[in-house]
mmCIF file of C-alpha atoms in Angstrom:
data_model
loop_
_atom_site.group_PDB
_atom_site.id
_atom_site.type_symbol
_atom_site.label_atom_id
_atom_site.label_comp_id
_atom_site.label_asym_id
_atom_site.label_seq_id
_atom_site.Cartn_x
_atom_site.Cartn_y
_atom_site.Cartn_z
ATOM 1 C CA UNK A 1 -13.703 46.566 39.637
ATOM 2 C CA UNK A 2 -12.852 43.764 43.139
ATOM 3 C CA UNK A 3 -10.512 44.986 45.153
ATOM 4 C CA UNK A 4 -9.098 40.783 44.076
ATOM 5 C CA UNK A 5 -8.743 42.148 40.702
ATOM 6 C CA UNK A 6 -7.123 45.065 41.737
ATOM 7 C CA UNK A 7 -5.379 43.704 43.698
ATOM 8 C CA UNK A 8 -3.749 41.051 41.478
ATOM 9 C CA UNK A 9 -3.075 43.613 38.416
ATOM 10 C CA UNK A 10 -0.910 45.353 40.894
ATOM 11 C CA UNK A 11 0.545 42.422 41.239
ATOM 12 C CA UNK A 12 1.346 41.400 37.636
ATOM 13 C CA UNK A 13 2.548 45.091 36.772
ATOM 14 C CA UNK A 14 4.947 44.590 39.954
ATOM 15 C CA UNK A 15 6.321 41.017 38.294
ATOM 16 C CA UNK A 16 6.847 43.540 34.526
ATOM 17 C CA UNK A 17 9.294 45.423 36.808
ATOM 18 C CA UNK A 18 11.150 42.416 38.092
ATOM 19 C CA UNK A 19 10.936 40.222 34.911
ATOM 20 C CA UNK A 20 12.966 43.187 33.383
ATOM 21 C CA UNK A 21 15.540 42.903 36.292
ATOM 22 C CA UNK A 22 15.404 39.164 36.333
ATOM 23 C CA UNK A 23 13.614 36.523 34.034
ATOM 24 C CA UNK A 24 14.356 34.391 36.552
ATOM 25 C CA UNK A 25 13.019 36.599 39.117
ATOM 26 C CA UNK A 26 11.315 34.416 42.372
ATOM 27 C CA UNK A 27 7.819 34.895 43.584
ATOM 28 C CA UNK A 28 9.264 35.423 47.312
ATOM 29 C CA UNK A 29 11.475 38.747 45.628
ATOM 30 C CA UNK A 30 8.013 40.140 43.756
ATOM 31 C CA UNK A 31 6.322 39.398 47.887
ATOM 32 C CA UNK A 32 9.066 41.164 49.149
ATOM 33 C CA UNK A 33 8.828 44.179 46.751
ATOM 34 C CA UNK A 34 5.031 44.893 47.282
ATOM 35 C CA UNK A 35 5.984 44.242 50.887
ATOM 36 C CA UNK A 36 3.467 41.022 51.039
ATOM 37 C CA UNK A 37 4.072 37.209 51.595
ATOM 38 C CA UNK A 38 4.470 34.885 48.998
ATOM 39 C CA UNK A 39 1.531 33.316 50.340
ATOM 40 C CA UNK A 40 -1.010 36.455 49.334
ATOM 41 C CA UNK A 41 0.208 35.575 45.842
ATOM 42 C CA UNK A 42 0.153 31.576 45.401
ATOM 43 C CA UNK A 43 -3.360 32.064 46.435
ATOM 44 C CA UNK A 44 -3.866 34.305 43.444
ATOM 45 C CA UNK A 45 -1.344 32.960 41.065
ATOM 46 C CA UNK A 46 -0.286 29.196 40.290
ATOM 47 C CA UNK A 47 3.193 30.036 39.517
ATOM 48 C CA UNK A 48 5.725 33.180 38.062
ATOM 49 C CA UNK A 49 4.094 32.570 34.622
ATOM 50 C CA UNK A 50 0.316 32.907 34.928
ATOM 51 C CA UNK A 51 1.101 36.514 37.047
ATOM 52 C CA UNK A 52 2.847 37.401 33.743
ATOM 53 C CA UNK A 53 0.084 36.475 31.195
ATOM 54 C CA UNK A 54 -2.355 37.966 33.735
ATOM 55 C CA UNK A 55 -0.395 41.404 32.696
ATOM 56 C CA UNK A 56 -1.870 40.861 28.925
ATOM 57 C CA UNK A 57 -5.242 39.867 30.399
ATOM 58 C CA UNK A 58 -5.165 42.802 32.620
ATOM 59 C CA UNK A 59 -4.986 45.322 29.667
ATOM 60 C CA UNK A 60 -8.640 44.299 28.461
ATOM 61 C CA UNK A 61 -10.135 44.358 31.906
ATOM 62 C CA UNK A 62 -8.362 47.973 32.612
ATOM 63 C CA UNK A 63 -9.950 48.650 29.183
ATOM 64 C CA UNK A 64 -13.470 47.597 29.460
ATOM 65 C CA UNK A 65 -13.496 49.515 32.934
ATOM 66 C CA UNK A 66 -12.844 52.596 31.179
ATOM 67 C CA UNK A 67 -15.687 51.922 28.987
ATOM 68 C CA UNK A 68 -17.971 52.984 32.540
ATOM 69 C CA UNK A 69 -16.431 56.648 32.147
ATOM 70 C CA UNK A 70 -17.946 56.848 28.675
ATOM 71 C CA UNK A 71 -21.468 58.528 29.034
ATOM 72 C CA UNK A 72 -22.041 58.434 25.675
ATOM 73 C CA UNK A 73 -20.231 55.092 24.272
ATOM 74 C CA UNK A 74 -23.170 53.434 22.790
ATOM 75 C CA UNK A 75 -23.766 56.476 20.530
ATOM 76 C CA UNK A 76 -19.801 55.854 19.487
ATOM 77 C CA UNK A 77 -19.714 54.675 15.604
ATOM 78 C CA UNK A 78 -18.123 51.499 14.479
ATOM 79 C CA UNK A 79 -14.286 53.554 13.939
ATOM 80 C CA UNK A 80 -14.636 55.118 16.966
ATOM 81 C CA UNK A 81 -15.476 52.444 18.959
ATOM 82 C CA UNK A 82 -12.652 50.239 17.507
ATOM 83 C CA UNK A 83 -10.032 53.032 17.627
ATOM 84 C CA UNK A 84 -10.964 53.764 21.333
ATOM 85 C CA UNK A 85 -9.694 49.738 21.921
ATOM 86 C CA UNK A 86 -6.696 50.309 20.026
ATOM 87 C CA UNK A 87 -5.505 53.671 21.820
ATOM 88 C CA UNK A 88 -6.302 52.665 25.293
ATOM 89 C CA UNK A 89 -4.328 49.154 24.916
ATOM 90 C CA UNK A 90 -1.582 51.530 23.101
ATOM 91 C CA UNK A 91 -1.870 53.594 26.070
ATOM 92 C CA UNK A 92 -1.850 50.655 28.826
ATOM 93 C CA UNK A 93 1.360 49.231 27.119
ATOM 94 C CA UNK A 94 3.116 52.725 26.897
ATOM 95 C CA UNK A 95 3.290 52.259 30.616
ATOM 96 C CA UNK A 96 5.318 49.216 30.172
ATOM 97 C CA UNK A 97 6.889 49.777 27.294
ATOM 98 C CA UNK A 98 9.788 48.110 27.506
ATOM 99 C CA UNK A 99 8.071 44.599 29.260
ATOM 100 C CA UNK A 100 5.787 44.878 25.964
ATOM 101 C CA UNK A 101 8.400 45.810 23.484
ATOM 102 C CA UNK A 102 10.542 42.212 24.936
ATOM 103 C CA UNK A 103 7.700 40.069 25.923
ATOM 104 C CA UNK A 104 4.918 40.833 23.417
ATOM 105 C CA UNK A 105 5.589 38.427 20.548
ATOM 106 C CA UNK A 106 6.559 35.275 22.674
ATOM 107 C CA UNK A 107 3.260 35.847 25.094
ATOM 108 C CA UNK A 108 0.636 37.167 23.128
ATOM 109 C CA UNK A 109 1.645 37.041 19.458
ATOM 110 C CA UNK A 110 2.626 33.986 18.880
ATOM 111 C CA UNK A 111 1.486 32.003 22.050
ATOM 112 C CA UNK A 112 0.742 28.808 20.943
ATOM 113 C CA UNK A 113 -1.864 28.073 24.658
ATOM 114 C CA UNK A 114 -5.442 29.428 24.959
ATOM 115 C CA UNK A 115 -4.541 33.185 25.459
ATOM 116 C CA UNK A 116 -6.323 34.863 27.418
ATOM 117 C CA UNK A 117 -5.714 38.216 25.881
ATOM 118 C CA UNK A 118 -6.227 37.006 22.152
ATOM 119 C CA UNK A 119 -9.428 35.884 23.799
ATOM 120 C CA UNK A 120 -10.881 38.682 25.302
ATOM 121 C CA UNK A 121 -9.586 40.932 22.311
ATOM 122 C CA UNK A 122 -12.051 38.645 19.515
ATOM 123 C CA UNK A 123 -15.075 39.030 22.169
ATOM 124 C CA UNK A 124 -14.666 42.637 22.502
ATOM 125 C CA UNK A 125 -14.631 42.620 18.636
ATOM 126 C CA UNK A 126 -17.556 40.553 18.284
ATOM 127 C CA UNK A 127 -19.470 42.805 20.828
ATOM 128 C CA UNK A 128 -18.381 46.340 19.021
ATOM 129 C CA UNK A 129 -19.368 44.722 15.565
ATOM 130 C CA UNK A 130 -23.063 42.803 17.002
ATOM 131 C CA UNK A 131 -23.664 45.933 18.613
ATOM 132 C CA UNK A 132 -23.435 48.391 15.629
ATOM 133 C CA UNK A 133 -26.908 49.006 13.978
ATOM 134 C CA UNK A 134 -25.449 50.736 11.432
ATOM 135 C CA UNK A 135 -23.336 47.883 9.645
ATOM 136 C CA UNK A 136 -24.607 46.736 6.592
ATOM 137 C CA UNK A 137 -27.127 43.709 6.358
ATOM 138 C CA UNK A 138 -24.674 41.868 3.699
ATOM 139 C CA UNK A 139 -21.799 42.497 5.551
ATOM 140 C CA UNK A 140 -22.845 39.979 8.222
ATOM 141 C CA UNK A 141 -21.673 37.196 6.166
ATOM 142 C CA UNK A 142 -18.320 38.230 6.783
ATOM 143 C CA UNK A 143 -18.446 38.500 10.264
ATOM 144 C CA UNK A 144 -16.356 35.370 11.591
ATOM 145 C CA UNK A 145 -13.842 33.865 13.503
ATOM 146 C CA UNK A 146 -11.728 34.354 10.430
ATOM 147 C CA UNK A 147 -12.479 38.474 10.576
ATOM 148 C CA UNK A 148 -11.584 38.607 14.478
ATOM 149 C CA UNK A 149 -8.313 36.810 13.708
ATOM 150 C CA UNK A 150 -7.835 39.320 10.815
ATOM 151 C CA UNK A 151 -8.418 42.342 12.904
ATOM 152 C CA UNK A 152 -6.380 40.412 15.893
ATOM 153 C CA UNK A 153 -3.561 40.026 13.405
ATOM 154 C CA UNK A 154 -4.062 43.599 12.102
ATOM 155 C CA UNK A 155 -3.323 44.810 16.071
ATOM 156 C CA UNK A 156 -0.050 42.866 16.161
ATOM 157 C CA UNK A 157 1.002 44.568 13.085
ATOM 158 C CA UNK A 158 -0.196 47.803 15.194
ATOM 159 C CA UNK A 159 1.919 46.761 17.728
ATOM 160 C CA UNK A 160 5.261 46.313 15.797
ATOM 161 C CA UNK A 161 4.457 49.624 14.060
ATOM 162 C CA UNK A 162 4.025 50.657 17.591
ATOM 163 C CA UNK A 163 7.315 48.960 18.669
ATOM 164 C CA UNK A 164 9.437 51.251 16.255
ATOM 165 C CA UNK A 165 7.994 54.637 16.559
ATOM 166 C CA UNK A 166 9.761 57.576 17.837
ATOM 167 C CA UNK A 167 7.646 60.162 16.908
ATOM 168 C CA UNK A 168 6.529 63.049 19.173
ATOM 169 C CA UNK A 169 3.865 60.643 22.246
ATOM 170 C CA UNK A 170 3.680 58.220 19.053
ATOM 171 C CA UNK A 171 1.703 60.697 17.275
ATOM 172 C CA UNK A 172 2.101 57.882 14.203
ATOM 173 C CA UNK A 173 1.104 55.237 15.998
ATOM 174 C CA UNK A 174 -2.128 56.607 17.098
ATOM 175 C CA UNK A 175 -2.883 58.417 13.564
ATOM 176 C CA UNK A 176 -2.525 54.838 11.905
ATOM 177 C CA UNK A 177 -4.987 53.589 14.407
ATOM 178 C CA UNK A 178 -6.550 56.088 13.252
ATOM 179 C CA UNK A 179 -7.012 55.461 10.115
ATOM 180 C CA UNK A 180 -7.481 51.360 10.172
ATOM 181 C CA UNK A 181 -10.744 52.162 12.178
ATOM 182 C CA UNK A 182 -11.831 54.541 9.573
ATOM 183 C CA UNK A 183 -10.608 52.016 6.605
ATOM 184 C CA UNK A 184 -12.895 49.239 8.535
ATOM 185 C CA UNK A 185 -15.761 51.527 8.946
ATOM 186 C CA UNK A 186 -15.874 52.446 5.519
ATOM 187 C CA UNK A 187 -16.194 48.543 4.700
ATOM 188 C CA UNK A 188 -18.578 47.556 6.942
ATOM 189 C CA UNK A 189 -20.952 50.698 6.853
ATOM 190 C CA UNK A 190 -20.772 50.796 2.745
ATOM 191 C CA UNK A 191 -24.589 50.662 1.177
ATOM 192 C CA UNK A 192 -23.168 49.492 -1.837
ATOM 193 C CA UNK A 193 -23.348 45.742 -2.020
ATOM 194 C CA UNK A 194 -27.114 45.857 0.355
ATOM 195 C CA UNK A 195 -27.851 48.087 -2.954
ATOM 196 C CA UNK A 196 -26.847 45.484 -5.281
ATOM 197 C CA UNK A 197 -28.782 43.229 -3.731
ATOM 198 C CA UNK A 198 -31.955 44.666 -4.022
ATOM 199 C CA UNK A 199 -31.591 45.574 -7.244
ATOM 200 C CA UNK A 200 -30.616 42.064 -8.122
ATOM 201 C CA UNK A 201 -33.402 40.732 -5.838
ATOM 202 C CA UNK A 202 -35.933 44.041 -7.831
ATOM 203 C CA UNK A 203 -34.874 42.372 -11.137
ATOM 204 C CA UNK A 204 -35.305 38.847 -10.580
ATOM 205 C CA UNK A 205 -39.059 39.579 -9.342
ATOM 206 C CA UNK A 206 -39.901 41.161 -11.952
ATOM 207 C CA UNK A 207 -38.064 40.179 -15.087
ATOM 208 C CA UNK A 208 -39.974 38.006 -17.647
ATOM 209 C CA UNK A 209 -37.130 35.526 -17.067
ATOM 210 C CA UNK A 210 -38.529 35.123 -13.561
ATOM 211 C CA UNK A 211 -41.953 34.154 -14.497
ATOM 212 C CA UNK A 212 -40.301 31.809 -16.962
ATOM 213 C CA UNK A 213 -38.695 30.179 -14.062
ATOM 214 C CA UNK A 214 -41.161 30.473 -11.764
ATOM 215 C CA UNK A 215 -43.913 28.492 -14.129
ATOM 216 C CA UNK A 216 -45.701 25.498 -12.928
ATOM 217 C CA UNK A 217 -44.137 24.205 -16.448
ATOM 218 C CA UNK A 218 -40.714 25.451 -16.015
ATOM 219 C CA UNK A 219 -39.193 22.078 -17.908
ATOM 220 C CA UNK A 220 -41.429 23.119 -20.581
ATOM 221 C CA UNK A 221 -39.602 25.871 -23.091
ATOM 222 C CA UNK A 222 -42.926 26.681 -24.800
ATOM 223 C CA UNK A 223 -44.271 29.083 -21.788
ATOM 224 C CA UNK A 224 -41.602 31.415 -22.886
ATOM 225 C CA UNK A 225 -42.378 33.748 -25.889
ATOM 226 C CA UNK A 226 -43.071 32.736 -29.531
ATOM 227 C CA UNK A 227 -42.890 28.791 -28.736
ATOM 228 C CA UNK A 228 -45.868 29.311 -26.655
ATOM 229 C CA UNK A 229 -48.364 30.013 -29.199
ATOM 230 C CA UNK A 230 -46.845 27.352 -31.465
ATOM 231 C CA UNK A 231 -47.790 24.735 -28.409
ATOM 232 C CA UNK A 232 -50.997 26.479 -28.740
ATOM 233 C CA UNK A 233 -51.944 25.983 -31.756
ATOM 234 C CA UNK A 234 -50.490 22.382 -32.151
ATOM 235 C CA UNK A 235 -52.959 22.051 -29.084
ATOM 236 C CA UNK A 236 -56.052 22.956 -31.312
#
């Protein structure tokens, strides 16, 4: 990871702390508690907002570069792979629970801008799924921008669950992560409807009704059974 990158998610997890002080808070009292200028941060930041959404955006980069500890990732399955996004952005929000818990919905949820969070979170899904050799050949139909906003939509739920859990280290949090990879797994990895296809695709081949169809005289019902030999001999 830059040290600029770094550098500016200490930043934004410095602004959490003050936003929760002050909404109002000013970029000169976030400089003066990281002991910088306010200078250092307009040249990374625009304004108070953008360090704020960078927060969100942060959470995906902090959770891609954990994906470089992860000797073995690519051997990870489709669940395990998805649940290891959920619990490390579970994780990275624990630590600021309560900025998440206020600021989630308005900034991420229901953001009505190009968020860059939302954003990152579809392309990691698109990556995990493109990347799987073990999802089903008919299940790529399905695999859309209406699936990542499903799945997206499915986190936020997550996150609500998330929101209102005071079991042991949310324990039930991380269970129903849990078991939503597994649930999508078992969709995506299911032979069943590959099966059905072949089958279909076995019986079309070689059905009579496919040679019917397939004749040079298809608009002619003769080729087909008895009225064939009664063309035949009307022929002679």
């Amino acid at each position: 990871m830059k040290n600029e990158t770094r550098l500016k998610i200490k930043i934004s997890e410095a602004a959490t702390n003050r936003y929760l002080s002050n909404t109002r808070f000013t970029i000169q009292s976030l400089a003066d508690s990281l002991d910088m200028s306010a200078k250092d941060i307009f040249d990374l930041f625009p304004n108070r907002r953008s360090i704020l959404d960078y927060f969100y955006e942060s959470r995906m980069i902090l959770y891609k570069d954990s994906l470089s500890t992860l000797e073995d990732y690519h051997e990870f399955s489709l669940s395990e792979k998805l649940n290891h996004l959920f619990l490390t952005l579970l994780d990275s929000f624990e630590e600021h629970r309560e900025f998440t818990l206020v600021t989630y919905k308005e900034m991420v949820a229901l953001d009505r801008r190009r968020n860059a969070f939302r954003r990152l979170f579809k392309e990691e899904l698109k990556k995990i799924f493109n990347d799987d050799p073990q999802i089903t050949r008919s299940s790529c139909i399905i695999q859309n921008e209406l699936l990542w906003k499903s799945i997206l939509l499915q986190f936020h739920g997550l996150i609500a669950f998330w929101a209102n859990d005071s079991s042991r280290m949310r324990e039930n949090s991380m269970a129903l992560a849990d078991k939503w990879s597994s649930f999508i797994e078992e969709i995506f990895y299911t032979k069943i409807i590959d099966k059905g296809f072949d089958l279909g695709k076995y019986l079309w081949m070689n059905s009579s009704l496919s040679k019917c169809m397939t004749s040079d005289n298809f608009n002619v019902p003769s080729l087909c059974g008895r009225d064939q030999k009664y063309q035949e001999k009307k022929n002679e």
